[in-house]
Each structure stands twice: as C-alpha cells, then as structure tokens.
PDB file of C-alpha atoms in Angstrom:
ATOM      1  CA  UNK A  22      61.036 275.560 -49.799  1.00  0.00           C
ATOM      2  CA  UNK A  23      62.310 277.010 -53.082  1.00  0.00           C
ATOM      3  CA  UNK A  24      64.058 280.388 -52.979  1.00  0.00           C
ATOM      4  CA  UNK A  25      64.717 282.566 -56.023  1.00  0.00           C
ATOM      5  CA  UNK A  26      66.742 285.768 -55.810  1.00  0.00           C
ATOM      6  CA  UNK A  27      66.424 288.178 -58.737  1.00  0.00           C
ATOM      7  CA  UNK A  28      68.787 290.831 -60.053  1.00  0.00           C
ATOM      8  CA  UNK A  29      65.987 293.176 -61.096  1.00  0.00           C
ATOM      9  CA  UNK A  30      62.457 294.052 -60.075  1.00  0.00           C
ATOM     10  CA  UNK A  31      61.278 293.296 -63.595  1.00  0.00           C
ATOM     11  CA  UNK A  32      62.624 289.746 -63.424  1.00  0.00           C
ATOM     12  CA  UNK A  33      60.903 289.220 -60.073  1.00  0.00           C
ATOM     13  CA  UNK A  34      57.616 290.631 -61.360  1.00  0.00           C
ATOM     14  CA  UNK A  35      57.664 288.480 -64.470  1.00  0.00           C
ATOM     15  CA  UNK A  36      58.508 285.356 -62.470  1.00  0.00           C
ATOM     16  CA  UNK A  37      55.652 285.937 -60.024  1.00  0.00           C
ATOM     17  CA  UNK A  38      53.174 286.674 -62.788  1.00  0.00           C
ATOM     18  CA  UNK A  39      54.437 283.663 -64.715  1.00  0.00           C
ATOM     19  CA  UNK A  40      53.643 281.298 -61.852  1.00  0.00           C
ATOM     20  CA  UNK A  41      50.116 282.658 -61.542  1.00  0.00           C
ATOM     21  CA  UNK A  42      49.551 282.683 -65.305  1.00  0.00           C
ATOM     22  CA  UNK A  43      50.723 279.085 -65.638  1.00  0.00           C
ATOM     23  CA  UNK A  44      48.375 278.010 -62.857  1.00  0.00           C
ATOM     24  CA  UNK A  45      45.336 279.597 -64.494  1.00  0.00           C
ATOM     25  CA  UNK A  46      46.304 278.235 -67.911  1.00  0.00           C
ATOM     26  CA  UNK A  47      46.260 274.710 -66.490  1.00  0.00           C
ATOM     27  CA  UNK A  48      43.367 275.292 -64.075  1.00  0.00           C
ATOM     28  CA  UNK A  49      41.084 278.078 -65.360  1.00  0.00           C
ATOM     29  CA  UNK A  50      38.857 277.925 -62.267  1.00  0.00           C
ATOM     30  CA  UNK A  51      41.754 278.376 -59.852  1.00  0.00           C
ATOM     31  CA  UNK A  52      41.128 279.936 -56.448  1.00  0.00           C
ATOM     32  CA  UNK A  53      43.640 282.721 -55.822  1.00  0.00           C
ATOM     33  CA  UNK A  54      44.616 284.157 -52.455  1.00  0.00           C
ATOM     34  CA  UNK A  55      45.662 287.755 -53.100  1.00  0.00           C
ATOM     35  CA  UNK A  56      47.634 290.354 -51.165  1.00  0.00           C
ATOM     36  CA  UNK A  57      47.945 294.139 -51.270  1.00  0.00           C
ATOM     37  CA  UNK A  58      50.597 296.729 -50.421  1.00  0.00           C
ATOM     38  CA  UNK A  59      53.535 297.844 -52.495  1.00  0.00           C
ATOM     39  CA  UNK A  60      55.068 294.388 -52.875  1.00  0.00           C
ATOM     40  CA  UNK A  61      52.727 292.725 -55.425  1.00  0.00           C
ATOM     41  CA  UNK A  62      51.940 295.791 -57.575  1.00  0.00           C
ATOM     42  CA  UNK A  63      54.494 294.933 -60.262  1.00  0.00           C
ATOM     43  CA  UNK A  64      53.250 291.355 -60.420  1.00  0.00           C
ATOM     44  CA  UNK A  65      49.678 292.533 -60.949  1.00  0.00           C
ATOM     45  CA  UNK A  66      50.906 294.832 -63.723  1.00  0.00           C
ATOM     46  CA  UNK A  67      52.514 291.865 -65.450  1.00  0.00           C
ATOM     47  CA  UNK A  68      49.320 289.826 -65.070  1.00  0.00           C
ATOM     48  CA  UNK A  69      47.387 292.600 -66.792  1.00  0.00           C
ATOM     49  CA  UNK A  70      49.958 292.552 -69.607  1.00  0.00           C
ATOM     50  CA  UNK A  71      49.551 288.783 -69.917  1.00  0.00           C
ATOM     51  CA  UNK A  72      45.779 289.193 -70.078  1.00  0.00           C
ATOM     52  CA  UNK A  73      46.012 291.935 -72.716  1.00  0.00           C
ATOM     53  CA  UNK A  74      48.296 289.676 -74.748  1.00  0.00           C
ATOM     54  CA  UNK A  75      45.648 286.910 -74.566  1.00  0.00           C
ATOM     55  CA  UNK A  76      47.978 284.620 -72.624  1.00  0.00           C
ATOM     56  CA  UNK A  77      45.554 284.191 -69.738  1.00  0.00           C
ATOM     57  CA  UNK A  78      41.875 284.621 -68.870  1.00  0.00           C
ATOM     58  CA  UNK A  79      40.530 285.101 -65.357  1.00  0.00           C
ATOM     59  CA  UNK A  80      36.912 284.531 -66.385  1.00  0.00           C
ATOM     60  CA  UNK A  81      36.480 281.353 -64.344  1.00  0.00           C
ATOM     61  CA  UNK A  82      38.863 282.175 -61.483  1.00  0.00           C
ATOM     62  CA  UNK A  83      37.933 283.158 -57.946  1.00  0.00           C
ATOM     63  CA  UNK A  84      39.896 285.307 -55.524  1.00  0.00           C
ATOM     64  CA  UNK A  85      40.014 285.876 -51.788  1.00  0.00           C
ATOM     65  CA  UNK A  86      42.037 288.714 -50.330  1.00  0.00           C
ATOM     66  CA  UNK A  87      44.060 288.343 -47.181  1.00  0.00           C
ATOM     67  CA  UNK A  88      42.756 291.338 -45.321  1.00  0.00           C
ATOM     68  CA  UNK A  89      40.999 294.686 -45.156  1.00  0.00           C
ATOM     69  CA  UNK A  90      41.080 297.667 -42.832  1.00  0.00           C
ATOM     70  CA  UNK A  91      38.211 298.122 -40.411  1.00  0.00           C
ATOM     71  CA  UNK A  92      36.291 301.377 -40.586  1.00  0.00           C
ATOM     72  CA  UNK A  93      37.422 302.961 -43.857  1.00  0.00           C
ATOM     73  CA  UNK A  94      34.479 304.409 -45.821  1.00  0.00           C
ATOM     74  CA  UNK A  95      33.317 302.509 -48.907  1.00  0.00           C
ATOM     75  CA  UNK A  96      35.405 303.580 -51.876  1.00  0.00           C
ATOM     76  CA  UNK A  97      38.211 305.017 -49.736  1.00  0.00           C
ATOM     77  CA  UNK A  98      41.362 305.334 -51.814  1.00  0.00           C
ATOM     78  CA  UNK A  99      43.367 303.223 -49.347  1.00  0.00           C
ATOM     79  CA  UNK A 100      40.891 300.411 -48.845  1.00  0.00           C
ATOM     80  CA  UNK A 101      42.121 297.095 -50.130  1.00  0.00           C
ATOM     81  CA  UNK A 102      39.020 296.644 -52.262  1.00  0.00           C
ATOM     82  CA  UNK A 103      39.879 299.904 -54.036  1.00  0.00           C
ATOM     83  CA  UNK A 104      43.495 298.752 -54.375  1.00  0.00           C
ATOM     84  CA  UNK A 105      42.526 295.438 -55.976  1.00  0.00           C
ATOM     85  CA  UNK A 106      40.076 297.069 -58.368  1.00  0.00           C
ATOM     86  CA  UNK A 107      42.672 299.637 -59.415  1.00  0.00           C
ATOM     87  CA  UNK A 108      45.643 297.303 -59.825  1.00  0.00           C
ATOM     88  CA  UNK A 109      44.000 294.148 -61.186  1.00  0.00           C
ATOM     89  CA  UNK A 110      40.263 293.504 -61.190  1.00  0.00           C
ATOM     90  CA  UNK A 111      39.235 296.462 -63.362  1.00  0.00           C
ATOM     91  CA  UNK A 112      41.761 295.463 -66.034  1.00  0.00           C
ATOM     92  CA  UNK A 113      41.059 291.748 -66.535  1.00  0.00           C
ATOM     93  CA  UNK A 114      37.998 289.619 -67.203  1.00  0.00           C
ATOM     94  CA  UNK A 115      37.516 288.218 -63.709  1.00  0.00           C
ATOM     95  CA  UNK A 116      33.879 288.211 -62.624  1.00  0.00           C
ATOM     96  CA  UNK A 117      33.594 290.884 -59.924  1.00  0.00           C
ATOM     97  CA  UNK A 118      31.171 288.764 -57.893  1.00  0.00           C
ATOM     98  CA  UNK A 119      33.909 286.129 -57.653  1.00  0.00           C
ATOM     99  CA  UNK A 120      36.377 288.587 -56.093  1.00  0.00           C
ATOM    100  CA  UNK A 121      36.195 288.589 -52.325  1.00  0.00           C
ATOM    101  CA  UNK A 122      37.621 291.114 -49.881  1.00  0.00           C
ATOM    102  CA  UNK A 123      36.583 291.189 -46.209  1.00  0.00           C
ATOM    103  CA  UNK A 124      33.987 293.850 -45.405  1.00  0.00           C
ATOM    104  CA  UNK A 125      35.660 296.195 -42.953  1.00  0.00           C
ATOM    105  CA  UNK A 126      32.392 298.085 -42.492  1.00  0.00           C
ATOM    106  CA  UNK A 127      30.260 295.104 -41.518  1.00  0.00           C
ATOM    107  CA  UNK A 128      27.788 295.774 -38.710  1.00  0.00           C
ATOM    108  CA  UNK A 129      29.059 292.655 -36.968  1.00  0.00           C
ATOM    109  CA  UNK A 130      32.762 292.147 -37.702  1.00  0.00           C
ATOM    110  CA  UNK A 131      32.917 288.776 -35.964  1.00  0.00           C
ATOM    111  CA  UNK A 132      30.019 287.515 -38.088  1.00  0.00           C
ATOM    112  CA  UNK A 133      31.734 288.864 -41.204  1.00  0.00           C
ATOM    113  CA  UNK A 134      34.844 286.863 -40.303  1.00  0.00           C
ATOM    114  CA  UNK A 135      32.817 283.665 -39.928  1.00  0.00           C
ATOM    115  CA  UNK A 136      31.046 284.266 -43.232  1.00  0.00           C
ATOM    116  CA  UNK A 137      34.359 284.912 -44.991  1.00  0.00           C
ATOM    117  CA  UNK A 138      35.732 281.577 -43.780  1.00  0.00           C
ATOM    118  CA  UNK A 139      32.531 279.884 -44.911  1.00  0.00           C
ATOM    119  CA  UNK A 140      32.816 281.388 -48.397  1.00  0.00           C
ATOM    120  CA  UNK A 141      36.405 280.187 -48.651  1.00  0.00           C
ATOM    121  CA  UNK A 142      35.371 276.705 -47.598  1.00  0.00           C
ATOM    122  CA  UNK A 143      32.610 276.658 -50.207  1.00  0.00           C
ATOM    123  CA  UNK A 144      35.068 277.719 -52.913  1.00  0.00           C
ATOM    124  CA  UNK A 145      37.422 274.889 -52.110  1.00  0.00           C
ATOM    125  CA  UNK A 146      41.109 274.913 -51.269  1.00  0.00           C
ATOM    126  CA  UNK A 147      43.054 278.019 -52.308  1.00  0.00           C
ATOM    127  CA  UNK A 148      45.353 276.963 -55.141  1.00  0.00           C
ATOM    128  CA  UNK A 149      47.892 279.743 -54.721  1.00  0.00           C
ATOM    129  CA  UNK A 150      48.324 282.277 -51.928  1.00  0.00           C
ATOM    130  CA  UNK A 151      50.386 285.438 -52.426  1.00  0.00           C
ATOM    131  CA  UNK A 152      52.068 286.835 -49.316  1.00  0.00           C
ATOM    132  CA  UNK A 153      54.325 289.679 -48.336  1.00  0.00           C
ATOM    133  CA  UNK A 154      55.990 290.050 -44.950  1.00  0.00           C
ATOM    134  CA  UNK A 155      56.009 292.869 -42.427  1.00  0.00           C
ATOM    135  CA  UNK A 156      59.139 294.162 -40.730  1.00  0.00           C
ATOM    136  CA  UNK A 157      58.013 292.390 -37.567  1.00  0.00           C
ATOM    137  CA  UNK A 158      57.308 289.124 -39.384  1.00  0.00           C
ATOM    138  CA  UNK A 159      53.561 289.488 -39.767  1.00  0.00           C
ATOM    139  CA  UNK A 160      51.800 287.819 -42.700  1.00  0.00           C
ATOM    140  CA  UNK A 161      48.407 289.143 -43.602  1.00  0.00           C
ATOM    141  CA  UNK A 162      47.769 291.145 -40.451  1.00  0.00           C
ATOM    142  CA  UNK A 163      48.680 288.253 -38.159  1.00  0.00           C
ATOM    143  CA  UNK A 164      50.875 290.130 -35.730  1.00  0.00           C
ATOM    144  CA  UNK A 165      53.550 288.581 -33.465  1.00  0.00           C
ATOM    145  CA  UNK A 166      52.245 287.385 -30.118  1.00  0.00           C
ATOM    146  CA  UNK A 167      52.090 284.534 -27.652  1.00  0.00           C
ATOM    147  CA  UNK A 168      49.427 282.828 -29.761  1.00  0.00           C
ATOM    148  CA  UNK A 169      47.981 283.127 -33.252  1.00  0.00           C
ATOM    149  CA  UNK A 170      44.393 282.793 -34.482  1.00  0.00           C
ATOM    150  CA  UNK A 171      43.507 280.040 -36.955  1.00  0.00           C
ATOM    151  CA  UNK A 172      40.595 281.580 -38.860  1.00  0.00           C
ATOM    152  CA  UNK A 173      39.648 284.986 -40.200  1.00  0.00           C
ATOM    153  CA  UNK A 174      39.480 287.469 -37.343  1.00  0.00           C
ATOM    154  CA  UNK A 175      39.587 291.097 -36.256  1.00  0.00           C
ATOM    155  CA  UNK A 176      43.009 292.254 -35.135  1.00  0.00           C
ATOM    156  CA  UNK A 177      44.413 295.378 -33.496  1.00  0.00           C
ATOM    157  CA  UNK A 178      47.358 296.597 -35.547  1.00  0.00           C
ATOM    158  CA  UNK A 179      50.669 297.067 -33.781  1.00  0.00           C
ATOM    159  CA  UNK A 180      52.263 300.504 -33.753  1.00  0.00           C
ATOM    160  CA  UNK A 181      55.071 299.468 -36.110  1.00  0.00           C
ATOM    161  CA  UNK A 182      52.556 298.130 -38.640  1.00  0.00           C
ATOM    162  CA  UNK A 183      50.568 301.363 -38.580  1.00  0.00           C
ATOM    163  CA  UNK A 184      53.780 303.363 -38.931  1.00  0.00           C
ATOM    164  CA  UNK A 185      54.844 301.267 -41.941  1.00  0.00           C
ATOM    165  CA  UNK A 186      51.462 301.914 -43.602  1.00  0.00           C
ATOM    166  CA  UNK A 187      51.353 305.597 -42.710  1.00  0.00           C
ATOM    167  CA  UNK A 188      53.052 306.478 -46.009  1.00  0.00           C
ATOM    168  CA  UNK A 189      49.753 305.728 -47.743  1.00  0.00           C
ATOM    169  CA  UNK A 190      47.749 308.165 -45.581  1.00  0.00           C
ATOM    170  CA  UNK A 191      47.926 311.940 -44.951  1.00  0.00           C
ATOM    171  CA  UNK A 192      48.967 311.249 -41.345  1.00  0.00           C
ATOM    172  CA  UNK A 193      49.396 308.302 -39.017  1.00  0.00           C
ATOM    173  CA  UNK A 194      46.273 309.429 -37.181  1.00  0.00           C
ATOM    174  CA  UNK A 195      44.266 308.394 -40.244  1.00  0.00           C
ATOM    175  CA  UNK A 196      45.735 304.883 -40.417  1.00  0.00           C
ATOM    176  CA  UNK A 197      43.089 302.459 -39.123  1.00  0.00           C
ATOM    177  CA  UNK A 198      43.805 300.828 -35.785  1.00  0.00           C
ATOM    178  CA  UNK A 199      42.126 297.513 -36.653  1.00  0.00           C
ATOM    179  CA  UNK A 200      41.791 295.160 -39.607  1.00  0.00           C
ATOM    180  CA  UNK A 201      40.160 291.905 -40.645  1.00  0.00           C
ATOM    181  CA  UNK A 202      42.677 289.265 -41.672  1.00  0.00           C
ATOM    182  CA  UNK A 203      42.758 285.636 -42.722  1.00  0.00           C
ATOM    183  CA  UNK A 204      44.187 283.540 -39.930  1.00  0.00           C
ATOM    184  CA  UNK A 205      47.308 281.440 -40.018  1.00  0.00           C
ATOM    185  CA  UNK A 206      45.403 278.196 -40.629  1.00  0.00           C
ATOM    186  CA  UNK A 207      43.542 279.739 -43.563  1.00  0.00           C
ATOM    187  CA  UNK A 208      46.838 280.829 -45.103  1.00  0.00           C
ATOM    188  CA  UNK A 209      48.599 277.526 -44.502  1.00  0.00           C
ATOM    189  CA  UNK A 210      45.786 275.534 -46.151  1.00  0.00           C
ATOM    190  CA  UNK A 211      46.712 276.901 -49.577  1.00  0.00           C
ATOM    191  CA  UNK A 212      48.168 274.343 -51.971  1.00  0.00           C
ATOM    192  CA  UNK A 213      51.016 276.697 -52.836  1.00  0.00           C
ATOM    193  CA  UNK A 214      52.293 279.863 -51.175  1.00  0.00           C
ATOM    194  CA  UNK A 215      54.380 282.506 -52.914  1.00  0.00           C
ATOM    195  CA  UNK A 216      56.215 284.799 -50.487  1.00  0.00           C
ATOM    196  CA  UNK A 217      57.401 287.979 -52.203  1.00  0.00           C
ATOM    197  CA  UNK A 218      59.853 290.318 -50.489  1.00  0.00           C
ATOM    198  CA  UNK A 219      61.690 293.398 -51.700  1.00  0.00           C
ATOM    199  CA  UNK A 220      64.235 295.747 -50.155  1.00  0.00           C
ATOM    200  CA  UNK A 221      67.244 295.710 -47.849  1.00  0.00           C
ATOM    201  CA  UNK A 222      65.054 296.745 -44.915  1.00  0.00           C
ATOM    202  CA  UNK A 223      63.410 293.296 -45.096  1.00  0.00           C
ATOM    203  CA  UNK A 224      66.648 291.247 -45.302  1.00  0.00           C
ATOM    204  CA  UNK A 225      66.889 290.590 -41.568  1.00  0.00           C
ATOM    205  CA  UNK A 226      63.281 289.471 -41.134  1.00  0.00           C
ATOM    206  CA  UNK A 227      63.503 287.290 -44.269  1.00  0.00           C
ATOM    207  CA  UNK A 228      66.488 285.422 -42.816  1.00  0.00           C
ATOM    208  CA  UNK A 229      64.729 285.065 -39.474  1.00  0.00           C
ATOM    209  CA  UNK A 230      61.471 283.877 -41.036  1.00  0.00           C
ATOM    210  CA  UNK A 231      63.013 281.319 -43.370  1.00  0.00           C
ATOM    211  CA  UNK A 232      65.888 279.980 -41.271  1.00  0.00           C
ATOM    212  CA  UNK A 233      65.185 280.975 -37.669  1.00  0.00           C
ATOM    213  CA  UNK A 234      63.130 279.109 -35.106  1.00  0.00           C
ATOM    214  CA  UNK A 235      59.445 278.550 -35.852  1.00  0.00           C
ATOM    215  CA  UNK A 236      57.687 280.786 -33.343  1.00  0.00           C
ATOM    216  CA  UNK A 237      54.561 282.890 -32.978  1.00  0.00           C
ATOM    217  CA  UNK A 238      56.898 285.820 -32.283  1.00  0.00           C
ATOM    218  CA  UNK A 239      57.570 285.705 -36.044  1.00  0.00           C
ATOM    219  CA  UNK A 240      54.363 284.501 -37.721  1.00  0.00           C
ATOM    220  CA  UNK A 241      56.079 284.168 -41.108  1.00  0.00           C
ATOM    221  CA  UNK A 242      58.380 281.522 -39.630  1.00  0.00           C
ATOM    222  CA  UNK A 243      55.439 279.105 -39.716  1.00  0.00           C
ATOM    223  CA  UNK A 244      55.780 279.108 -43.500  1.00  0.00           C
ATOM    224  CA  UNK A 245      58.795 276.838 -43.050  1.00  0.00           C
ATOM    225  CA  UNK A 246      56.277 274.056 -42.357  1.00  0.00           C
ATOM    226  CA  UNK A 247      54.399 274.532 -45.634  1.00  0.00           C
ATOM    227  CA  UNK A 248      55.027 271.755 -48.195  1.00  0.00           C
ATOM    228  CA  UNK A 249      54.994 274.051 -51.248  1.00  0.00           C
ATOM    229  CA  UNK A 250      56.535 277.417 -50.420  1.00  0.00           C
ATOM    230  CA  UNK A 251      58.153 279.480 -53.185  1.00  0.00           C
ATOM    231  CA  UNK A 252      60.075 282.581 -52.101  1.00  0.00           C
ATOM    232  CA  UNK A 253      60.751 285.405 -54.577  1.00  0.00           C
ATOM    233  CA  UNK A 254      63.311 287.956 -53.381  1.00  0.00           C
ATOM    234  CA  UNK A 255      65.161 290.857 -54.902  1.00  0.00           C
ATOM    235  CA  UNK A 256      68.909 291.018 -54.259  1.00  0.00           C
ATOM    236  CA  UNK A 257      68.499 293.383 -51.335  1.00  0.00           C
ATOM    237  CA  UNK A 258      65.888 291.304 -49.514  1.00  0.00           C
ATOM    238  CA  UNK A 259      67.966 288.184 -50.113  1.00  0.00           C
ATOM    239  CA  UNK A 260      71.260 289.679 -48.981  1.00  0.00           C
ATOM    240  CA  UNK A 261      71.118 287.960 -45.599  1.00  0.00           C
ATOM    241  CA  UNK A 262      70.783 284.490 -47.143  1.00  0.00           C
ATOM    242  CA  UNK A 263      74.125 284.387 -48.911  1.00  0.00           C
ATOM    243  CA  UNK A 264      75.680 282.152 -46.255  1.00  0.00           C
ATOM    244  CA  UNK A 265      72.620 279.922 -45.844  1.00  0.00           C
TER     245      UNK A 265
END
C-alpha cells in the first residue's frame, strides 16, 4: 500500500490523472475501471486537459464502470452513464462502444449482471480501478454486511448511502433504492487500484479501512489485501493517519 496526502485538491487531481495518463501512454489499449460521484470529477477534468494538450489518447482504451442505479430513465441527469459522458467520454477520443456502464433498466437485472461480468472477462484484466469510499466503508455499492458478493450483482442501498446521495436529487424520495455494482472479487482482480478520498468527514472511515481489521463490516478494508493499492488523500481525509 502506498499512501499520498496532498496539500491541495489540484495536486491530488493532477497526481490521479498523471497515473492514468502514464498507464495509457505505456499501454494504449488499457482497460480502465471507472467510478462516479464527486470524488473523481477533478481527476477527469485533468484527464481532459491532458487529452486536449495531446499528452494522451483514449482511442484504444476500454472502460468499465463500477455501478449504476436501477430504474432511472435513460438519459436521466443523475444516471452514471450521463455522468461519465458529461465529465469524460464526450470530451476525449474514447470509442463510445468501448465504454461500459451497467444497464440499470435491463428487463432482467440478474442476466445483465452476468453479461457485464462476461464482458469484463472478455476484455481481460482491468489495468487500473478507480475507487472512492462511502462513509460506511462501501466501495462501489458493496455495502457492509455479514457477507459480500464476488461478482456483479443487484444491491439494495442502505439508508445512509441514499442519504449521502440525496444531494444530487430534488428529494431523498427520488434517490433509487437499488443499484447494480461490481462485486468485491471483480474489484480486487484489477492490477492496480487507486483509492481517492477527500474531506474531513471521511477521515475516520479511511483510518478504519486502511489500518483496522479486515472485515465485511467495512468492505473497503479488504483493499489492504491488494498487492498494488495506491491511496490519494487530501489533508482532511488523511488527518487520522498522522500517527500511523
């Protein structure tokens, strides 16, 4: 595990984008595991800058997103497909057919999950997986519990997760109750994982995830077992690690 703590958001964003850019420069057909939410937005902005400056091309890359809400209409402003198009895909030269986000409106969600895993297997091992972390330690939408699911699956979102995401919707009643998410095994298969965390409100769960016991009650704690984990924190998120 390598941990970097940054004094500014800009430094964190540039570092994250730099890792991804360097990967694609050395392996143009890299398979990227992408995340959504507020955490990676600045990194995607820096990637677009790198593309516009001709430092990187995504033409031969593939991407697989961690998750998607179940039941949002196609084109909904808060769907993760819309998010990815808006923040990255529409601004670089990646081939849209090589960008993959689970279909939250599939007629058969379980079948969609199986097909998503099959597409990932066909693409080969994910070279780099971007992750954030929830206040309860979830990664993707793998919520704390007595057991965790290995492959892509449908999950019921916990109340605290829906409350955390309510800021993106007119009311909490409009936050979906279910999502499709990559499973823990799918995430852990990536060659490299970048965990990105911002804010003092995440300091406690960061310390627990990185230095506490490995337990399904904190899914992010399983990342301690990954052989190539890079953690990018701002000063606030890293404040609990000073004595580690």
